[in-house]
C-alpha cells in the first residue's frame, strides 16, 4: 500500500484550533505558510514583539484549554500594509520567506476580531480583544506576537506528521475514540501500519514537491487531553501513551530541506525508493555509520525516543532465561549507554500493545543484548521474534549505573530476575571492590548466575555468593543484615594492581560511609534488603534500588491503578531545612503530586504526564518508584512528583 497525505492542517494562531487545507506551501527554515504565524502572550513572561520566544510566555492549549472553543481562519494578505516589524512590506517579521497573513478569530460568544500579521494597528486591536476574553496568567503586558519562522514550541521549525492508524490503535487499547486532531499535526498520512511512522526517523522523504528530513518522534503534552470536537478535557492522553505503550511519543517531526507544495492525496516517498522498499531494518535504513552532519537526526534530538531495532539472534541461557541481541537501527544506543542501564521494548501482541523493561547485559556500538526472564506474554513475544524481525525500542535508561556509584566498595544484593541489572552493572565496576549476593529458587545455579560469576571473574576484586530459597527459604532483613555484615567485615583489596595482602576494612567502610549498596529484585526483597542496609549503618544516600515490576494498570481516562503500593509517610521540609506538615500517602491519593495538592501544598506543575519536569522536588531521603516512568530529565536527588509514588517513608523539600 502506498503512503499518502490524507489530510492537511495549519494552526494560524499558536494554541488555537486547526484550519484544514487542500494544499499548502512549505519553506526551509519554517513550515507551512501561515502555520503558527502568530501567538498571544499569556502575561506569565515578557515576550518580544517580532521574534520567536519559548512557549511558556504564550496562551497555549495545555495551560488554557478554553482556546479549543474558538474558531480560526486565515488567508494570504492580498496587498502589503506596511510591516509590523520594520522589515519588507507584506512579510511577517521582515522575512522574505513568509508572506503576511490575514487572520480571523471567532470567540465562543460569537464575537470576531481580525488582524494582519504585517499591520501593527490591527495586531494591537486584536490583542485588546483577546485580552478581554482570555484569562491572564501573569502581570506582564499581553499582545499578539508574529515571527517569520513561526511561533513553534521549538526554535527548530518544521512540519509535524501524524499516522491516524497509530491514534486509532491507542484509542482501541484504551477503549475510547480519539480524534487525530488532538495531536495538532500538519500532515495526516494513510497507508502506514500503527507506529510505522517511527521507521521514517532519520530518513529524507519527498511529500508533493517538498523534501523533508524526518528528525525525531514527537513527545506529547497535556494539550492532547482536550477533545477537538467538544473542547472538553476528557482523556489523559499522555498518561495513556505512557501506560499502554510505555512512552509519550506520537507522530514525527520533519525539517524542510527544500520548499515545495504539499496537497491532500500526494504520495510520501523515501529518497531512493518507496516505504515498502526501504522500510526499517533494510540495509538502506541502517544508520550505524551516521548520516551526513547537516542531516543527522541526532542533532538536537532526544536519543532515547522510540525507534526501530532489528532482532539479530536469541539464545537460551537455561530454561526460562534468554539473551536477545538487537541492533539499534539509528545507531543512537552507544551515545548514552552506561553499565547498569536498561532498555524498554514496545510490543504489539495478540493480546494488544504492551511494553516491558529489560536490562542491557552487554552493548557494543549500536548492538546490545537484553537479559530476558520468560515469564509473561511480553517476554514470550520478544523471545519468539525471528532474526531480522523489527521491534520498537527506547532507551537506554537508568539511574543506577557505574557512573552514579562513587564509593570505593560496592555491595550488590539481587533476587530473581533482578540479577540482570547486576550483569549489566559489573563491567563498569572494575576499579572497585565488589561483593554480590544473588537469591534464586533452584538448588543448582541458573544460567544467569553462571554468567554473573563469569562477569565477576573478569574483575580484579569481586566476590559472588548464592542463596537458594529451596534450601534456605527466603531471606528476611535479619538474614540479609548478616550477609551485609560479612561483606563489610571482609578484607578489601584497595589497590588490585598492587601486590600484598588485602587490607582490613576501615572504620568508615564498616560504618557504611565508603560503601554503595545496590538492591535489585521484587518489592518484598527490596524492602527487606533496604531494612538490612539501614541496620548495618549504610547511609540512606548510599542505598540504590532498582524495582522490577510490571506496568501499572491504566483505565480509559488515563488513571493509573496504584493499589499494589503500600501506604507511606511523606515528610516535608522547607528550603532552610525546617520541618513542614506530614502527608500520609495511600494508593487512593494518586501520585505524590496529587497527595501534596490535596494536603494544601502549592506545587508547580504543567504536563502531569511525566514529560516536562516542572513538578520536580528534591528528594532528601527515602525512595520513590515510577509506575509510569517519566520522560523528563531530572537530577539524581529529584523526584518527578506527577509520576512517582513513595516506597516507604520519604522526605521532600517543597520550596527553594
XYZ file of C-alpha atoms in Angstrom:
656
model
C 0.000 0.000 0.000
C 1.314 3.438 -0.866
C 1.683 6.134 1.773
C -0.277 9.281 1.002
C -1.391 12.535 2.574
C -4.932 12.015 3.855
C -5.461 15.459 5.429
C -3.617 18.756 5.911
C -3.903 21.376 8.656
C -2.258 24.547 9.852
C -2.696 26.464 13.101
C -2.662 30.189 12.272
C -2.506 31.255 15.926
C -0.489 29.169 18.368
C -2.678 27.239 20.805
C -5.913 27.891 18.881
C -7.759 25.314 16.718
C -6.742 23.959 13.323
C -7.578 25.268 9.886
C -7.976 22.493 7.264
C -6.137 22.787 3.942
C -6.418 21.227 0.497
C -2.792 22.142 -0.201
C -0.089 24.353 1.216
C 3.436 25.628 0.641
C 6.281 24.646 2.966
C 9.551 26.584 3.195
C 13.009 25.843 4.580
C 13.603 27.390 7.978
C 9.919 27.245 8.835
C 6.981 25.008 7.877
C 3.646 25.550 6.178
C 2.929 29.140 5.234
C 0.728 30.621 7.944
C 1.338 27.843 10.471
C 1.731 29.332 13.964
C 2.016 32.706 12.235
C 1.060 34.474 15.459
C 0.877 33.776 19.180
C -0.855 35.605 22.037
C 1.173 36.210 25.180
C -0.274 34.948 28.450
C 1.232 37.531 30.789
C 3.462 34.992 32.519
C 6.649 36.308 30.911
C 7.717 39.318 28.870
C 7.964 38.428 25.170
C 9.464 40.429 22.275
C 7.074 41.702 19.643
C 8.508 40.180 16.461
C 10.775 37.233 17.154
C 10.486 33.632 18.285
C 10.107 33.036 22.050
C 9.617 29.869 24.144
C 6.035 28.649 24.507
C 5.996 29.366 28.245
C 5.150 33.001 27.605
C 2.096 32.336 25.446
C -1.504 31.221 25.751
C -1.340 27.539 24.796
C -3.847 24.738 24.999
C -2.189 22.822 27.813
C -2.422 25.821 30.152
C -5.696 27.286 28.819
C -7.995 24.624 27.408
C -10.690 27.225 26.613
C -8.753 28.022 23.418
C -10.207 24.938 21.726
C -13.665 26.550 21.747
C -12.545 29.363 19.405
C -12.620 29.281 15.588
C -9.793 30.413 13.295
C -9.434 31.100 9.599
C -6.719 32.771 7.537
C -5.822 33.860 4.032
C -2.740 35.241 2.356
C -2.773 39.031 2.595
C -3.558 40.404 -0.854
C -1.656 43.655 -0.562
C 1.038 44.923 1.781
C 0.037 47.345 4.518
C 3.472 48.100 5.951
C 5.494 45.919 8.186
C 4.793 45.449 11.901
C 8.492 44.951 12.486
C 10.037 47.433 10.115
C 11.065 44.807 7.537
C 9.950 44.342 3.950
C 6.272 45.245 3.460
C 3.916 42.321 3.328
C 6.335 39.934 5.003
C 5.885 38.540 8.516
C 8.661 39.754 10.778
C 10.503 41.091 7.768
C 11.221 37.560 6.494
C 11.116 37.276 2.685
C 10.100 33.612 3.029
C 6.879 34.165 4.989
C 4.092 36.121 3.230
C 1.811 38.101 5.506
C -1.484 36.545 6.629
C -4.921 37.949 7.321
C -6.313 36.014 10.293
C -9.827 35.979 11.746
C -10.656 34.737 15.257
C -14.198 33.950 16.423
C -14.678 33.798 20.207
C -17.054 31.312 21.892
C -19.519 34.181 22.427
C -19.724 34.688 18.643
C -17.794 37.960 18.530
C -14.983 38.254 15.991
C -11.698 40.036 15.537
C -9.219 40.115 12.680
C -5.663 41.219 12.065
C -2.874 41.169 9.525
C 0.478 39.815 10.607
C 2.209 42.778 8.949
C -0.008 45.533 10.390
C 0.778 46.902 13.855
C -2.579 48.661 14.345
C -4.678 45.570 13.660
C -2.393 43.464 15.853
C -2.894 45.904 18.732
C -6.682 45.976 18.305
C -6.899 42.165 18.173
C -4.659 41.942 21.241
C -7.140 44.075 23.198
C -9.992 41.838 22.015
C -8.187 38.671 23.150
C -7.085 40.127 26.488
C -10.712 40.842 27.353
C -11.706 37.209 26.766
C -8.747 35.058 27.844
C -7.721 34.797 31.463
C -4.341 36.355 32.275
C -1.641 34.091 33.688
C 0.607 36.869 34.940
C 1.067 40.610 35.140
C 3.141 41.259 32.017
C 1.628 43.116 29.033
C -0.309 40.862 26.674
C -0.082 41.087 22.911
C -0.095 39.202 19.652
C 3.415 38.336 18.510
C 4.459 37.388 14.976
C 7.733 35.942 13.657
C 8.921 34.900 10.237
C 9.788 31.354 11.264
C 6.505 30.635 13.043
C 5.872 30.505 16.792
C 6.541 26.794 17.181
C 7.270 25.219 20.568
C 10.813 24.620 19.362
C 13.004 27.120 17.554
C 13.642 24.263 15.080
C 10.574 24.963 12.968
C 9.184 22.336 10.648
C 6.310 20.038 9.754
C 4.606 17.518 12.023
C 3.253 14.277 10.564
C 0.602 12.111 12.233
C -0.356 8.498 11.486
C -4.108 8.136 12.198
C -3.666 4.345 12.391
C -1.482 4.848 15.457
C -4.106 7.133 17.014
C -6.767 4.517 16.312
C -4.695 1.796 17.974
C -4.192 3.956 21.066
C -7.912 4.592 21.257
C -8.756 0.899 20.837
C -6.270 -0.106 23.507
C -7.800 2.383 25.935
C -11.415 1.751 24.880
C -12.004 5.349 23.761
C -12.447 7.161 20.431
C -9.518 9.521 19.805
C -9.551 12.105 17.031
C -6.166 12.552 15.289
C -6.721 16.329 15.561
C -5.847 16.032 19.263
C -2.227 15.780 18.178
C -2.222 19.103 16.285
C -0.241 17.800 13.317
C 0.147 19.363 9.880
C 0.133 16.213 7.741
C -2.004 13.118 8.301
C -0.766 10.016 6.487
C -2.649 6.964 5.218
C -1.074 3.631 4.297
C 1.163 3.177 7.350
C 0.679 0.474 9.953
C 0.456 1.673 13.582
C 3.797 3.101 14.747
C 5.364 2.521 11.322
C 5.989 6.273 11.103
C 8.824 5.853 13.640
C 10.648 3.901 10.949
C 10.888 7.141 8.967
C 13.088 8.805 11.595
C 16.455 9.656 10.085
C 15.162 9.357 6.517
C 14.854 12.037 3.852
C 11.409 11.917 2.221
C 9.562 13.716 -0.534
C 5.958 14.791 0.006
C 4.448 16.506 -3.004
C 7.264 18.692 -4.330
C 8.792 19.299 -0.883
C 11.769 17.490 0.646
C 11.910 16.782 4.390
C 14.285 15.194 6.891
C 12.253 13.234 9.445
C 14.198 14.286 12.510
C 12.522 12.805 15.597
C 9.372 11.465 17.169
C 7.123 13.978 18.932
C 6.704 13.895 22.694
C 3.105 14.648 23.579
C 1.921 17.164 26.192
C -1.406 17.789 28.005
C -2.780 19.713 25.017
C -3.782 16.268 23.736
C -6.151 15.871 26.700
C -8.594 18.262 25.008
C -11.238 16.839 22.678
C -11.036 18.973 19.499
C -14.741 18.394 18.776
C -16.149 19.245 22.230
C -13.327 21.384 23.749
C -13.580 19.203 26.877
C -10.696 17.805 28.921
C -11.866 14.206 28.687
C -8.880 11.837 28.271
C -5.404 11.996 29.832
C -3.639 11.071 26.587
C -0.040 11.421 27.891
C -0.892 9.035 30.710
C -2.490 6.609 28.242
C 0.541 6.670 25.989
C 2.878 6.081 28.913
C 0.735 3.359 30.469
C -0.341 1.440 27.377
C 2.651 1.908 25.094
C 5.445 2.789 27.531
C 6.393 6.152 26.004
C 4.970 9.649 25.411
C 5.530 9.844 21.650
C 3.095 10.006 18.762
C 3.867 11.434 15.328
C 7.156 12.523 13.796
C 8.739 15.881 13.122
C 10.279 16.893 9.803
C 12.690 19.676 8.891
C 12.101 21.287 5.483
C 15.176 20.794 3.323
C 13.671 22.019 0.061
C 10.499 24.106 -0.279
C 7.509 22.886 -2.234
C 3.771 22.378 -2.333
C 2.039 19.582 -0.419
C -1.542 18.571 -1.145
C -4.095 16.028 0.027
C -3.515 12.811 -1.934
C 0.201 13.422 -2.509
C 2.481 10.405 -2.042
C 5.216 10.201 0.585
C 8.350 8.655 -0.901
C 11.621 7.839 0.822
C 14.562 9.042 -1.242
C 15.810 6.120 -3.302
C 12.527 4.212 -3.184
C 9.184 3.687 -1.527
C 8.428 2.943 2.107
C 7.832 -0.686 1.233
C 11.225 -0.978 -0.498
C 13.227 0.786 2.198
C 11.478 0.176 5.485
C 13.162 -0.176 8.880
C 15.801 -2.856 9.009
C 16.856 -2.760 5.376
C 20.471 -2.036 4.569
C 19.498 1.371 3.171
C 17.893 2.267 6.502
C 20.784 1.324 8.759
C 22.428 4.435 10.255
C 25.354 2.995 12.240
C 27.763 4.999 10.131
C 25.781 8.174 10.790
C 24.042 10.457 8.330
C 25.809 13.500 6.884
C 26.232 16.076 9.645
C 23.745 18.524 8.121
C 21.069 15.806 8.008
C 21.932 13.895 11.145
C 18.712 13.257 13.137
C 20.754 13.085 16.320
C 21.333 16.842 16.225
C 19.067 18.399 18.880
C 17.119 15.140 19.038
C 16.450 13.069 22.171
C 18.396 9.860 21.678
C 16.213 7.704 23.920
C 12.968 8.066 21.959
C 11.220 5.037 20.383
C 12.797 3.845 17.133
C 13.176 0.559 15.259
C 15.583 -2.159 16.314
C 16.347 -5.382 14.486
C 16.492 -8.752 16.219
C 19.871 -10.320 15.431
C 19.517 -13.553 17.385
C 18.284 -15.125 20.632
C 19.911 -17.774 22.800
C 18.516 -19.693 25.751
C 20.846 -19.455 28.732
C 18.849 -22.044 30.650
C 15.128 -22.879 30.906
C 13.188 -19.640 31.277
C 16.214 -17.379 30.714
C 17.047 -15.963 27.270
C 19.566 -13.498 25.881
C 18.216 -11.417 22.988
C 20.632 -9.483 20.781
C 19.394 -6.456 18.802
C 20.715 -3.656 16.623
C 19.545 -0.068 17.106
C 18.759 0.969 13.520
C 19.633 4.623 14.121
C 22.898 3.896 15.878
C 21.980 6.082 18.864
C 22.467 3.445 21.553
C 26.196 3.796 22.094
C 25.967 7.536 22.778
C 24.073 7.039 26.046
C 24.680 3.513 27.265
C 26.401 3.048 30.622
C 26.824 -0.234 32.509
C 23.688 -0.902 34.549
C 21.192 0.691 32.164
C 18.060 -0.889 30.724
C 16.032 -0.601 27.520
C 12.316 -0.554 27.011
C 10.706 -2.747 24.351
C 7.324 -1.765 22.884
C 5.429 -4.747 21.547
C 2.249 -5.408 19.600
C 0.897 -8.794 20.688
C -2.277 -10.783 20.080
C -3.426 -9.564 23.491
C -2.852 -5.957 22.437
C 0.009 -3.460 22.793
C 2.272 -3.681 25.812
C 5.763 -2.731 26.928
C 8.391 -4.275 29.141
C 11.764 -3.186 30.518
C 14.860 -5.383 30.228
C 18.404 -4.913 31.467
C 21.117 -4.309 28.903
C 23.588 -7.033 29.817
C 26.110 -6.056 27.131
C 26.475 -3.354 24.488
C 28.941 -2.722 21.672
C 28.176 0.252 19.478
C 24.577 0.032 18.356
C 24.374 -3.715 19.058
C 23.071 -4.594 22.512
C 21.930 -7.632 24.469
C 18.912 -7.927 26.757
C 18.571 -10.420 29.596
C 15.010 -11.760 29.453
C 13.225 -13.915 32.002
C 10.490 -15.669 30.010
C 7.537 -15.409 32.362
C 4.793 -13.474 30.563
C 3.225 -12.581 27.238
C 5.671 -9.727 26.648
C 8.831 -11.744 27.162
C 7.405 -14.724 25.244
C 6.578 -12.423 22.319
C 10.034 -10.840 22.335
C 11.989 -14.080 22.577
C 9.906 -15.679 19.805
C 10.813 -12.981 17.266
C 12.989 -14.422 14.479
C 16.257 -12.869 13.301
C 15.523 -9.861 11.103
C 12.248 -9.044 12.843
C 11.569 -5.421 13.750
C 10.607 -4.137 17.186
C 10.376 -0.670 18.714
C 12.824 0.119 21.496
C 13.509 3.199 23.584
C 16.385 3.999 25.860
C 18.814 3.200 27.209
C 17.587 4.438 30.579
C 18.897 4.007 34.087
C 19.686 5.905 37.248
C 21.754 3.208 38.971
C 24.834 2.922 36.796
C 28.543 2.512 37.370
C 28.878 6.285 36.934
C 26.443 7.075 39.759
C 28.208 4.809 42.268
C 31.061 6.804 43.796
C 32.206 4.775 46.824
C 35.300 2.544 46.528
C 33.267 -0.521 47.565
C 30.038 -1.785 46.009
C 27.771 -4.391 47.585
C 25.101 -5.818 45.269
C 22.095 -7.796 46.529
C 19.804 -9.274 43.880
C 16.858 -11.667 43.715
C 15.112 -13.430 40.853
C 15.301 -11.621 37.522
C 16.880 -8.739 39.457
C 20.154 -10.463 38.641
C 20.154 -8.924 35.168
C 20.936 -5.349 36.345
C 23.949 -6.775 38.164
C 25.084 -8.419 34.932
C 24.917 -5.076 33.193
C 26.493 -3.164 36.090
C 29.539 -5.313 36.875
C 31.605 -4.498 33.767
C 31.671 -0.850 34.844
C 32.941 -1.581 38.384
C 36.431 -2.762 37.526
C 38.133 -0.118 39.674
C 36.337 -1.031 42.882
C 35.939 -3.859 45.385
C 32.672 -5.693 44.630
C 30.626 -8.218 46.644
C 27.468 -9.773 45.188
C 24.710 -11.877 46.734
C 22.083 -13.402 44.461
C 18.921 -15.064 45.750
C 17.191 -17.585 43.464
C 14.944 -20.605 43.719
C 16.792 -23.575 42.260
C 19.183 -25.901 44.063
C 21.592 -25.607 41.149
C 22.880 -22.286 39.800
C 20.910 -20.716 36.976
C 22.456 -19.738 33.664
C 22.205 -16.074 34.630
C 24.061 -16.828 37.876
C 26.802 -18.614 35.957
C 27.050 -15.580 33.691
C 27.282 -13.402 36.820
C 30.175 -15.495 38.108
C 31.928 -15.123 34.762
C 31.394 -11.335 34.811
C 32.764 -11.126 38.347
C 35.745 -13.251 37.346
C 36.762 -10.586 34.851
C 37.092 -8.034 37.682
C 40.221 -7.754 39.844
C 38.361 -7.694 43.174
C 34.890 -9.273 43.049
C 33.219 -11.993 45.121
C 29.881 -13.682 44.382
C 27.589 -15.611 46.745
C 24.395 -17.533 46.025
C 21.344 -18.111 48.228
C 18.964 -20.925 47.224
C 15.461 -20.379 48.592
C 14.719 -24.083 48.113
C 17.492 -24.898 50.549
C 17.382 -21.924 52.931
C 13.998 -20.228 52.449
C 13.510 -16.577 51.599
C 15.987 -14.328 53.406
C 14.463 -11.731 55.721
C 16.016 -8.474 56.950
C 17.922 -10.313 59.699
C 19.459 -12.810 57.277
C 20.335 -10.136 54.736
C 21.795 -7.984 57.501
C 24.085 -10.860 58.459
C 25.250 -11.201 54.846
C 25.919 -7.464 54.600
C 27.891 -7.590 57.851
C 30.076 -10.380 56.446
C 30.631 -8.358 53.279
C 31.551 -5.238 55.226
C 33.925 -7.166 57.503
C 35.671 -8.936 54.628
C 39.180 -7.693 53.734
C 39.268 -5.180 50.908
C 41.800 -5.126 48.087
C 42.071 -1.348 47.957
C 44.577 -1.425 45.086
C 44.093 -4.562 42.982
C 47.079 -3.704 40.794
C 49.466 -3.600 43.766
C 50.856 -6.764 45.386
C 50.334 -7.532 49.053
C 47.667 -8.714 51.441
C 44.125 -7.312 51.217
C 43.549 -4.553 53.729
C 41.192 -4.876 56.675
C 38.052 -2.747 56.349
C 38.402 0.768 57.704
C 36.034 2.207 60.295
C 34.448 4.240 57.501
C 33.882 1.041 55.496
C 32.389 -0.702 58.487
C 30.036 2.172 59.140
C 28.961 2.115 55.514
C 30.199 5.601 54.650
C 32.564 4.324 51.938
C 30.161 1.750 50.521
C 27.409 1.813 47.901
C 24.719 -0.847 48.262
C 22.745 -1.738 45.126
C 19.472 -3.657 45.527
C 17.695 -5.291 42.558
C 14.649 -7.519 42.728
C 10.948 -7.763 43.599
C 9.398 -5.300 46.091
C 9.364 -7.682 49.070
C 13.045 -8.456 48.692
C 13.891 -4.770 48.253
C 12.074 -3.824 51.444
C 13.932 -6.465 53.480
C 17.294 -5.621 51.915
C 16.827 -1.880 52.479
C 15.990 -2.514 56.145
C 19.084 -4.690 56.436
C 21.281 -1.950 54.974
C 19.829 0.539 57.453
C 20.513 -1.792 60.385
C 24.174 -2.243 59.500
C 24.693 1.504 59.207
C 24.766 2.173 55.476
C 23.576 5.773 54.935
C 20.311 6.051 53.010
C 22.044 8.106 50.302
C 24.310 5.121 49.588
C 21.456 2.620 49.125
C 20.314 2.366 45.490
C 17.259 0.348 44.473
C 16.125 -0.959 41.095
C 12.460 -2.002 41.277
C 11.264 -4.729 38.948
C 7.505 -4.667 38.436
C 5.008 -4.848 35.608
C 3.446 -1.669 34.213
C 0.600 -0.444 36.401
C -2.944 -0.989 35.038
C -4.442 2.124 33.442
C -8.055 2.893 32.553
C -9.619 4.642 29.556
C -9.409 8.033 31.241
C -5.697 7.675 31.822
C -5.985 6.854 35.537
C -3.310 4.509 36.910
C -4.098 1.693 39.354
C -1.732 2.152 42.322
C -3.223 -0.430 44.666
C -0.058 -2.547 44.603
C 1.845 0.132 46.561
C 1.912 0.375 50.349
C 0.881 3.475 52.378
C 3.756 5.707 53.475
C 4.503 8.968 55.257
C 5.775 11.943 53.273
C 7.710 14.357 55.483
C 8.099 17.852 54.050
C 10.971 20.282 54.556
C 11.396 23.931 53.618
C 14.453 25.257 51.817
C 16.095 26.213 55.136
C 15.678 22.655 56.420
C 12.824 23.302 58.845
C 10.098 20.695 59.095
C 6.721 21.200 57.448
C 3.457 19.240 57.633
C 3.442 15.490 57.038
C 1.342 13.833 54.361
C 0.042 10.299 54.779
C 0.189 8.807 51.290
C -2.146 5.993 50.262
C -2.827 4.495 46.819
C -6.201 6.240 46.798
C -4.400 9.603 46.967
C -2.919 9.144 43.493
C 0.617 10.184 42.673
C 2.763 12.226 45.035
C 1.728 15.457 43.340
C -1.958 14.644 43.879
C -1.394 13.864 47.549
C 0.600 17.040 48.161
C -2.032 19.204 46.466
C -4.807 17.557 48.461
C -2.895 18.462 51.632
C -2.811 22.085 50.521
C 0.688 22.400 49.091
C 1.063 24.597 46.002
C 3.441 22.568 43.823
C 4.337 23.952 40.399
C 3.190 21.599 37.643
C 2.321 21.609 33.973
C 2.027 18.404 31.968
C 1.015 15.973 34.752
C 2.203 13.239 32.403
C 5.881 12.986 33.324
C 7.193 14.861 30.311
C 8.020 18.438 31.366
C 9.759 18.155 34.767
C 8.010 21.240 36.205
C 6.799 19.332 39.281
C 10.276 18.069 40.291
C 11.045 18.326 44.019
C 14.232 17.487 45.885
C 14.254 14.032 47.474
C 16.068 14.396 50.805
C 15.696 10.794 51.964
C 13.833 7.637 51.097
C 12.973 6.042 47.797
C 10.308 6.542 45.149
C 9.086 4.403 42.281
C 7.568 5.358 38.942
C 4.562 3.198 37.982
C 4.579 5.265 34.785
C 8.197 6.180 34.075
C 8.653 9.906 33.327
C 10.284 11.095 30.139
C 11.511 14.337 31.718
C 15.202 14.687 32.547
C 15.892 15.148 36.252
C 18.782 15.028 38.684
C 19.642 12.141 40.985
C 18.213 13.935 44.036
C 14.962 14.972 42.348
C 11.600 13.267 42.031
C 9.011 13.889 39.297
C 6.021 14.036 41.631
C 3.289 13.704 38.975
C 4.525 10.192 38.146
C 6.018 8.972 41.440
C 4.807 7.058 44.485
C 6.786 6.578 47.702
C 8.436 3.264 48.506
C 8.427 3.572 52.274
C 8.664 6.916 54.070
C 10.273 9.821 52.201
C 11.368 13.408 52.846
C 10.861 16.125 50.221
C 11.944 19.756 50.081
C 8.940 21.719 48.884
C 10.278 25.227 48.296
C 13.630 26.538 47.195
